[in-house]
Short mmCIF file of N, CA and C in Angstrom, two decimals:
data_model
loop_
_atom_site.label_atom_id
_atom_site.label_comp_id
_atom_site.label_asym_id
_atom_site.label_seq_id
_atom_site.Cartn_x
_atom_site.Cartn_y
_atom_site.Cartn_z
N MET B 1 101.84 126.87 -42.95
CA MET B 1 101.27 125.65 -43.45
C MET B 1 99.76 125.65 -43.18
N SER B 2 99.06 125.01 -44.08
CA SER B 2 97.62 124.94 -43.92
C SER B 2 97.27 123.80 -42.96
N SER B 3 96.07 123.83 -42.45
CA SER B 3 95.65 122.82 -41.49
C SER B 3 95.48 121.44 -42.16
N LYS B 4 95.10 121.42 -43.44
CA LYS B 4 94.99 120.14 -44.14
C LYS B 4 96.35 119.45 -44.25
N ARG B 5 97.34 120.26 -44.48
CA ARG B 5 98.72 119.70 -44.63
C ARG B 5 99.16 119.11 -43.28
N TRP B 6 98.85 119.77 -42.17
CA TRP B 6 99.21 119.23 -40.86
C TRP B 6 98.49 117.92 -40.60
N VAL B 7 97.27 117.80 -41.02
CA VAL B 7 96.51 116.55 -40.81
C VAL B 7 97.15 115.44 -41.61
N TYR B 8 97.46 115.65 -42.86
CA TYR B 8 98.11 114.66 -43.69
C TYR B 8 99.49 114.28 -43.14
N LEU B 9 100.22 115.27 -42.67
CA LEU B 9 101.53 115.04 -42.09
C LEU B 9 101.44 114.16 -40.85
N ILE B 10 100.48 114.44 -39.99
CA ILE B 10 100.29 113.64 -38.77
C ILE B 10 99.86 112.23 -39.15
N LEU B 11 98.97 112.09 -40.10
CA LEU B 11 98.53 110.76 -40.53
C LEU B 11 99.67 109.94 -41.09
N LEU B 12 100.49 110.55 -41.95
CA LEU B 12 101.58 109.82 -42.61
C LEU B 12 102.73 109.49 -41.67
N GLU B 13 103.02 110.39 -40.76
CA GLU B 13 104.19 110.17 -39.92
C GLU B 13 103.89 109.54 -38.57
N PHE B 14 102.66 109.55 -38.13
CA PHE B 14 102.37 109.05 -36.79
C PHE B 14 101.36 107.91 -36.79
N VAL B 15 100.19 108.12 -37.35
CA VAL B 15 99.12 107.14 -37.29
C VAL B 15 99.41 105.93 -38.19
N LEU B 16 99.83 106.17 -39.40
CA LEU B 16 100.11 105.08 -40.32
C LEU B 16 101.21 104.13 -39.82
N PRO B 17 102.35 104.62 -39.33
CA PRO B 17 103.36 103.69 -38.78
C PRO B 17 102.85 102.88 -37.57
N ILE B 18 102.07 103.55 -36.71
CA ILE B 18 101.53 102.81 -35.55
C ILE B 18 100.56 101.73 -35.99
N ALA B 19 99.72 102.01 -36.96
CA ALA B 19 98.77 101.03 -37.48
C ALA B 19 99.52 99.87 -38.12
N LEU B 20 100.53 100.16 -38.93
CA LEU B 20 101.34 99.10 -39.54
C LEU B 20 102.04 98.26 -38.50
N LEU B 21 102.55 98.90 -37.47
CA LEU B 21 103.22 98.16 -36.40
C LEU B 21 102.24 97.27 -35.67
N GLY B 22 101.03 97.73 -35.42
CA GLY B 22 99.99 96.94 -34.78
C GLY B 22 99.61 95.74 -35.61
N VAL B 23 99.40 95.92 -36.90
CA VAL B 23 99.05 94.81 -37.79
C VAL B 23 100.19 93.79 -37.83
N THR B 24 101.44 94.26 -37.84
CA THR B 24 102.59 93.36 -37.86
C THR B 24 102.62 92.51 -36.59
N PHE B 25 102.47 93.14 -35.42
CA PHE B 25 102.47 92.38 -34.16
C PHE B 25 101.29 91.39 -34.13
N TRP B 26 100.15 91.79 -34.62
CA TRP B 26 98.98 90.90 -34.64
C TRP B 26 99.25 89.68 -35.50
N ALA B 27 99.83 89.87 -36.67
CA ALA B 27 100.12 88.74 -37.58
C ALA B 27 101.17 87.81 -36.98
N ILE B 28 102.24 88.38 -36.44
CA ILE B 28 103.29 87.54 -35.85
C ILE B 28 102.77 86.81 -34.62
N GLY B 29 101.98 87.48 -33.79
CA GLY B 29 101.40 86.84 -32.60
C GLY B 29 100.47 85.70 -32.96
N GLY B 30 99.66 85.88 -34.00
CA GLY B 30 98.79 84.80 -34.47
C GLY B 30 99.56 83.60 -34.97
N PHE B 31 100.65 83.87 -35.69
CA PHE B 31 101.49 82.78 -36.19
C PHE B 31 102.12 82.00 -35.03
N ILE B 32 102.66 82.71 -34.07
CA ILE B 32 103.30 82.05 -32.92
C ILE B 32 102.26 81.26 -32.11
N GLN B 33 101.10 81.84 -31.89
CA GLN B 33 100.04 81.16 -31.15
C GLN B 33 99.60 79.89 -31.88
N ASN B 34 99.48 79.92 -33.18
CA ASN B 34 99.10 78.76 -33.97
C ASN B 34 100.16 77.65 -33.84
N GLN B 35 101.43 78.03 -33.88
CA GLN B 35 102.50 77.05 -33.73
C GLN B 35 102.46 76.41 -32.36
N ILE B 36 102.24 77.19 -31.32
CA ILE B 36 102.21 76.64 -29.95
C ILE B 36 101.03 75.70 -29.76
N PHE B 37 99.85 76.12 -30.24
CA PHE B 37 98.66 75.26 -30.08
C PHE B 37 98.78 73.97 -30.90
N ASN B 38 99.38 74.02 -32.07
CA ASN B 38 99.55 72.80 -32.84
C ASN B 38 100.51 71.85 -32.11
N GLN B 39 101.56 72.39 -31.51
CA GLN B 39 102.50 71.55 -30.77
C GLN B 39 101.82 70.97 -29.53
N MET B 40 101.02 71.77 -28.83
CA MET B 40 100.32 71.27 -27.63
C MET B 40 99.31 70.18 -28.02
N ARG B 41 98.64 70.34 -29.17
CA ARG B 41 97.67 69.36 -29.61
C ARG B 41 98.39 68.03 -29.89
N TRP B 42 99.58 68.08 -30.49
CA TRP B 42 100.34 66.87 -30.79
C TRP B 42 100.78 66.18 -29.49
N VAL B 43 101.27 66.97 -28.52
CA VAL B 43 101.70 66.41 -27.25
C VAL B 43 100.51 65.78 -26.51
N GLN B 44 99.38 66.46 -26.56
CA GLN B 44 98.18 65.95 -25.88
C GLN B 44 97.76 64.62 -26.49
N SER B 45 97.76 64.51 -27.81
CA SER B 45 97.33 63.26 -28.45
C SER B 45 98.36 62.16 -28.18
N TRP B 46 99.64 62.52 -28.01
CA TRP B 46 100.65 61.53 -27.75
C TRP B 46 100.57 61.00 -26.32
N ASN B 47 100.05 61.81 -25.40
CA ASN B 47 99.98 61.43 -24.00
C ASN B 47 98.58 61.09 -23.53
N SER B 48 97.67 60.81 -24.45
CA SER B 48 96.32 60.52 -24.02
C SER B 48 95.77 59.30 -24.74
N LEU B 49 94.78 58.72 -24.14
CA LEU B 49 94.13 57.53 -24.66
C LEU B 49 92.79 57.99 -25.26
N GLN B 50 92.61 57.78 -26.54
CA GLN B 50 91.38 58.21 -27.20
C GLN B 50 90.41 57.05 -27.25
N LEU B 51 89.33 57.16 -26.48
CA LEU B 51 88.35 56.10 -26.39
C LEU B 51 87.29 56.22 -27.49
N SER B 52 86.93 57.42 -27.83
CA SER B 52 85.98 57.67 -28.90
C SER B 52 86.36 59.03 -29.48
N PRO B 53 85.70 59.45 -30.56
CA PRO B 53 86.11 60.75 -31.12
C PRO B 53 86.01 61.92 -30.14
N ASN B 54 85.15 61.81 -29.14
CA ASN B 54 84.97 62.93 -28.22
C ASN B 54 85.58 62.75 -26.83
N VAL B 55 86.14 61.57 -26.55
CA VAL B 55 86.64 61.27 -25.19
C VAL B 55 88.11 60.94 -25.27
N GLU B 56 88.93 61.74 -24.58
CA GLU B 56 90.36 61.49 -24.46
C GLU B 56 90.70 61.46 -22.97
N ILE B 57 91.50 60.48 -22.57
CA ILE B 57 91.88 60.34 -21.18
C ILE B 57 93.40 60.36 -21.10
N PRO B 58 93.99 61.18 -20.22
CA PRO B 58 95.44 61.18 -20.10
C PRO B 58 95.97 59.80 -19.70
N VAL B 59 97.06 59.40 -20.33
CA VAL B 59 97.64 58.07 -20.09
C VAL B 59 98.05 57.92 -18.62
N HIS B 60 98.51 59.00 -18.00
CA HIS B 60 98.97 58.89 -16.61
C HIS B 60 97.81 58.63 -15.62
N SER B 61 96.56 58.72 -16.09
CA SER B 61 95.45 58.51 -15.18
C SER B 61 94.71 57.18 -15.43
N ILE B 62 95.38 56.22 -16.08
CA ILE B 62 94.75 54.94 -16.32
C ILE B 62 95.53 53.82 -15.60
N LEU B 63 94.81 52.73 -15.31
CA LEU B 63 95.38 51.53 -14.74
C LEU B 63 94.90 50.37 -15.61
N ILE B 64 95.81 49.46 -15.91
CA ILE B 64 95.48 48.31 -16.74
C ILE B 64 95.59 47.07 -15.89
N ARG B 65 94.52 46.28 -15.83
CA ARG B 65 94.53 45.03 -15.05
C ARG B 65 94.33 43.88 -16.03
N ALA B 66 95.27 42.94 -16.00
CA ALA B 66 95.19 41.78 -16.87
C ALA B 66 94.95 40.54 -16.01
N ASP B 67 93.83 39.86 -16.25
CA ASP B 67 93.53 38.60 -15.60
C ASP B 67 93.90 37.48 -16.57
N ILE B 68 94.92 36.74 -16.21
CA ILE B 68 95.42 35.67 -17.11
C ILE B 68 94.87 34.35 -16.61
N ASP B 69 94.19 33.65 -17.50
CA ASP B 69 93.62 32.35 -17.19
C ASP B 69 94.43 31.30 -17.93
N LEU B 70 95.26 30.56 -17.20
CA LEU B 70 96.15 29.58 -17.79
C LEU B 70 95.40 28.36 -18.33
N LYS B 71 94.27 28.03 -17.74
CA LYS B 71 93.50 26.88 -18.20
C LYS B 71 92.86 27.13 -19.57
N GLN B 72 92.34 28.34 -19.76
CA GLN B 72 91.68 28.66 -21.03
C GLN B 72 92.65 29.32 -22.02
N ASN B 73 93.87 29.60 -21.60
CA ASN B 73 94.90 30.19 -22.44
C ASN B 73 94.45 31.52 -23.02
N ARG B 74 93.93 32.41 -22.16
CA ARG B 74 93.49 33.72 -22.62
C ARG B 74 93.67 34.73 -21.49
N ALA B 75 93.70 36.00 -21.86
CA ALA B 75 93.84 37.08 -20.91
C ALA B 75 92.69 38.05 -21.09
N THR B 76 92.07 38.43 -20.00
CA THR B 76 91.05 39.46 -20.00
C THR B 76 91.67 40.72 -19.45
N VAL B 77 91.62 41.78 -20.21
CA VAL B 77 92.27 43.05 -19.83
C VAL B 77 91.19 44.09 -19.60
N ASN B 78 91.28 44.74 -18.43
CA ASN B 78 90.37 45.85 -18.10
C ASN B 78 91.21 47.11 -17.97
N VAL B 79 90.72 48.18 -18.56
CA VAL B 79 91.38 49.49 -18.48
C VAL B 79 90.50 50.38 -17.59
N PHE B 80 91.10 50.88 -16.52
CA PHE B 80 90.38 51.71 -15.56
C PHE B 80 90.92 53.14 -15.56
N GLN B 81 90.07 54.08 -15.30
CA GLN B 81 90.54 55.42 -14.98
C GLN B 81 90.71 55.46 -13.46
N LEU B 82 91.78 56.08 -12.99
CA LEU B 82 92.13 56.00 -11.58
C LEU B 82 91.03 56.51 -10.64
N ASP B 83 90.25 57.46 -11.03
CA ASP B 83 89.23 57.98 -10.13
C ASP B 83 87.87 57.35 -10.33
N ARG B 84 87.77 56.26 -11.10
CA ARG B 84 86.50 55.59 -11.30
C ARG B 84 86.67 54.11 -11.02
N GLY B 85 85.60 53.50 -10.56
CA GLY B 85 85.66 52.07 -10.22
C GLY B 85 85.33 51.14 -11.36
N GLU B 86 84.57 51.63 -12.33
CA GLU B 86 84.15 50.78 -13.44
C GLU B 86 85.19 50.84 -14.56
N PRO B 87 85.43 49.71 -15.22
CA PRO B 87 86.40 49.72 -16.32
C PRO B 87 85.90 50.54 -17.51
N LEU B 88 86.83 51.23 -18.15
CA LEU B 88 86.52 51.98 -19.37
C LEU B 88 86.47 51.04 -20.57
N LEU B 89 87.34 50.06 -20.58
CA LEU B 89 87.42 49.09 -21.69
C LEU B 89 87.58 47.69 -21.13
N ASN B 90 86.98 46.72 -21.81
CA ASN B 90 87.20 45.31 -21.52
C ASN B 90 87.70 44.68 -22.80
N LEU B 91 88.86 44.05 -22.72
CA LEU B 91 89.48 43.45 -23.90
C LEU B 91 89.82 41.99 -23.59
N GLU B 92 89.86 41.15 -24.63
CA GLU B 92 90.29 39.77 -24.47
C GLU B 92 91.36 39.46 -25.50
N PHE B 93 92.38 38.73 -25.04
CA PHE B 93 93.49 38.35 -25.90
C PHE B 93 93.73 36.84 -25.75
N LEU B 94 94.15 36.21 -26.84
CA LEU B 94 94.39 34.76 -26.82
C LEU B 94 95.86 34.46 -26.57
N THR B 95 96.42 35.10 -25.62
CA THR B 95 97.79 34.82 -25.21
C THR B 95 97.90 35.05 -23.70
N VAL B 96 98.83 34.35 -23.07
CA VAL B 96 99.03 34.50 -21.63
C VAL B 96 100.45 34.96 -21.30
N LYS B 97 101.27 35.11 -22.30
CA LYS B 97 102.65 35.52 -22.04
C LYS B 97 102.74 37.06 -22.03
N PRO B 98 103.25 37.66 -20.96
CA PRO B 98 103.31 39.12 -20.88
C PRO B 98 104.09 39.77 -22.03
N ASN B 99 105.17 39.13 -22.50
CA ASN B 99 105.96 39.73 -23.59
C ASN B 99 105.20 39.76 -24.91
N GLN B 100 104.14 38.93 -25.05
CA GLN B 100 103.28 38.99 -26.21
C GLN B 100 102.04 39.83 -25.96
N LEU B 101 101.58 39.81 -24.72
CA LEU B 101 100.35 40.54 -24.36
C LEU B 101 100.54 42.04 -24.34
N GLU B 102 101.64 42.52 -23.78
CA GLU B 102 101.87 43.94 -23.63
C GLU B 102 101.92 44.68 -24.98
N PRO B 103 102.62 44.17 -26.03
CA PRO B 103 102.55 44.87 -27.32
C PRO B 103 101.15 44.87 -27.95
N GLN B 104 100.39 43.82 -27.72
CA GLN B 104 99.03 43.78 -28.26
C GLN B 104 98.15 44.82 -27.57
N ILE B 105 98.29 44.96 -26.25
CA ILE B 105 97.53 45.97 -25.53
C ILE B 105 97.94 47.37 -25.99
N ALA B 106 99.25 47.57 -26.13
CA ALA B 106 99.75 48.88 -26.57
C ALA B 106 99.18 49.24 -27.95
N GLU B 107 99.17 48.28 -28.87
CA GLU B 107 98.65 48.54 -30.20
C GLU B 107 97.15 48.85 -30.16
N THR B 108 96.43 48.10 -29.35
CA THR B 108 94.97 48.30 -29.25
C THR B 108 94.64 49.65 -28.64
N LEU B 109 95.38 50.07 -27.63
CA LEU B 109 95.12 51.33 -26.98
C LEU B 109 95.78 52.52 -27.66
N GLY B 110 96.75 52.26 -28.53
CA GLY B 110 97.44 53.36 -29.21
C GLY B 110 98.43 54.09 -28.37
N ILE B 111 99.06 53.34 -27.41
CA ILE B 111 100.07 53.92 -26.56
C ILE B 111 101.32 53.05 -26.65
N SER B 112 102.41 53.49 -26.04
CA SER B 112 103.65 52.75 -26.13
C SER B 112 103.66 51.54 -25.20
N VAL B 113 104.52 50.56 -25.51
CA VAL B 113 104.66 49.38 -24.67
C VAL B 113 105.18 49.77 -23.29
N LYS B 114 106.03 50.77 -23.22
CA LYS B 114 106.54 51.24 -21.92
C LYS B 114 105.39 51.77 -21.07
N GLU B 115 104.50 52.52 -21.68
CA GLU B 115 103.33 53.02 -20.94
C GLU B 115 102.48 51.88 -20.41
N VAL B 116 102.33 50.83 -21.22
CA VAL B 116 101.56 49.66 -20.77
C VAL B 116 102.28 48.99 -19.60
N ARG B 117 103.58 48.79 -19.71
CA ARG B 117 104.33 48.14 -18.62
C ARG B 117 104.31 48.93 -17.33
N ASP B 118 104.28 50.26 -17.44
CA ASP B 118 104.23 51.11 -16.24
C ASP B 118 102.88 51.03 -15.55
N ARG B 119 101.82 50.67 -16.28
CA ARG B 119 100.48 50.77 -15.73
C ARG B 119 99.74 49.43 -15.58
N ILE B 120 100.39 48.33 -15.97
CA ILE B 120 99.67 47.04 -15.95
C ILE B 120 99.91 46.31 -14.64
N ARG B 121 98.87 45.62 -14.18
CA ARG B 121 98.93 44.75 -13.03
C ARG B 121 98.36 43.40 -13.47
N TYR B 122 99.02 42.33 -13.08
CA TYR B 122 98.62 40.98 -13.51
C TYR B 122 97.98 40.20 -12.36
N ARG B 123 96.98 39.41 -12.70
CA ARG B 123 96.44 38.40 -11.79
C ARG B 123 96.40 37.11 -12.60
N VAL B 124 96.96 36.07 -12.04
CA VAL B 124 97.05 34.79 -12.76
C VAL B 124 96.11 33.79 -12.12
N HIS B 125 95.28 33.14 -12.91
CA HIS B 125 94.33 32.14 -12.46
C HIS B 125 94.69 30.80 -13.08
N GLY B 126 94.36 29.72 -12.39
CA GLY B 126 94.58 28.40 -12.93
C GLY B 126 95.95 27.82 -12.64
N VAL B 127 96.63 28.40 -11.64
CA VAL B 127 97.95 27.90 -11.25
C VAL B 127 97.73 26.87 -10.15
N HIS B 128 98.35 25.72 -10.31
CA HIS B 128 98.26 24.68 -9.27
C HIS B 128 99.17 25.07 -8.13
N GLN B 129 98.60 25.19 -6.96
CA GLN B 129 99.40 25.52 -5.80
C GLN B 129 99.93 24.26 -5.12
N ARG B 130 101.20 24.31 -4.77
CA ARG B 130 101.81 23.18 -4.10
C ARG B 130 101.48 23.26 -2.62
N ARG B 131 101.24 22.11 -2.07
CA ARG B 131 101.00 22.08 -0.64
C ARG B 131 102.32 22.02 0.10
N SER B 132 102.33 22.66 1.21
CA SER B 132 103.53 22.64 2.04
C SER B 132 103.74 21.25 2.61
N PRO B 133 104.97 20.75 2.67
CA PRO B 133 105.21 19.43 3.25
C PRO B 133 104.99 19.40 4.75
N HIS B 134 104.98 20.54 5.38
CA HIS B 134 104.77 20.61 6.83
C HIS B 134 103.32 20.92 7.08
N PRO B 135 102.68 20.12 7.99
CA PRO B 135 101.27 20.40 8.31
C PRO B 135 101.03 21.63 9.08
#
């Protein structure tokens, strides 16, 4: 056999199958990676609070404080990040009942009502305190 024939034989039987196998693995790996990253992006958006187009905060790292003023019939809600002292958001609602307030907060923040209930703390103002009958 001539040397050219050996070169063609090696290319057809060895190099070409390896190249095709490499391209196949590359394509399948890219597809799987794309599927995983799309799923991770969906989970991340489901578990985070989007404050602006560039700022997302994980839901597990927020605290919601609701100051309910019974005299003015309104609630002031502050959303804090656990490692910061200043509120991220200040919201006001014209309701003082928790069963009405929690769904409104959830809708405003784009999280579930359960997430709000797990993270909210209430302070009630304007309650008349009874004096003890004993001095």
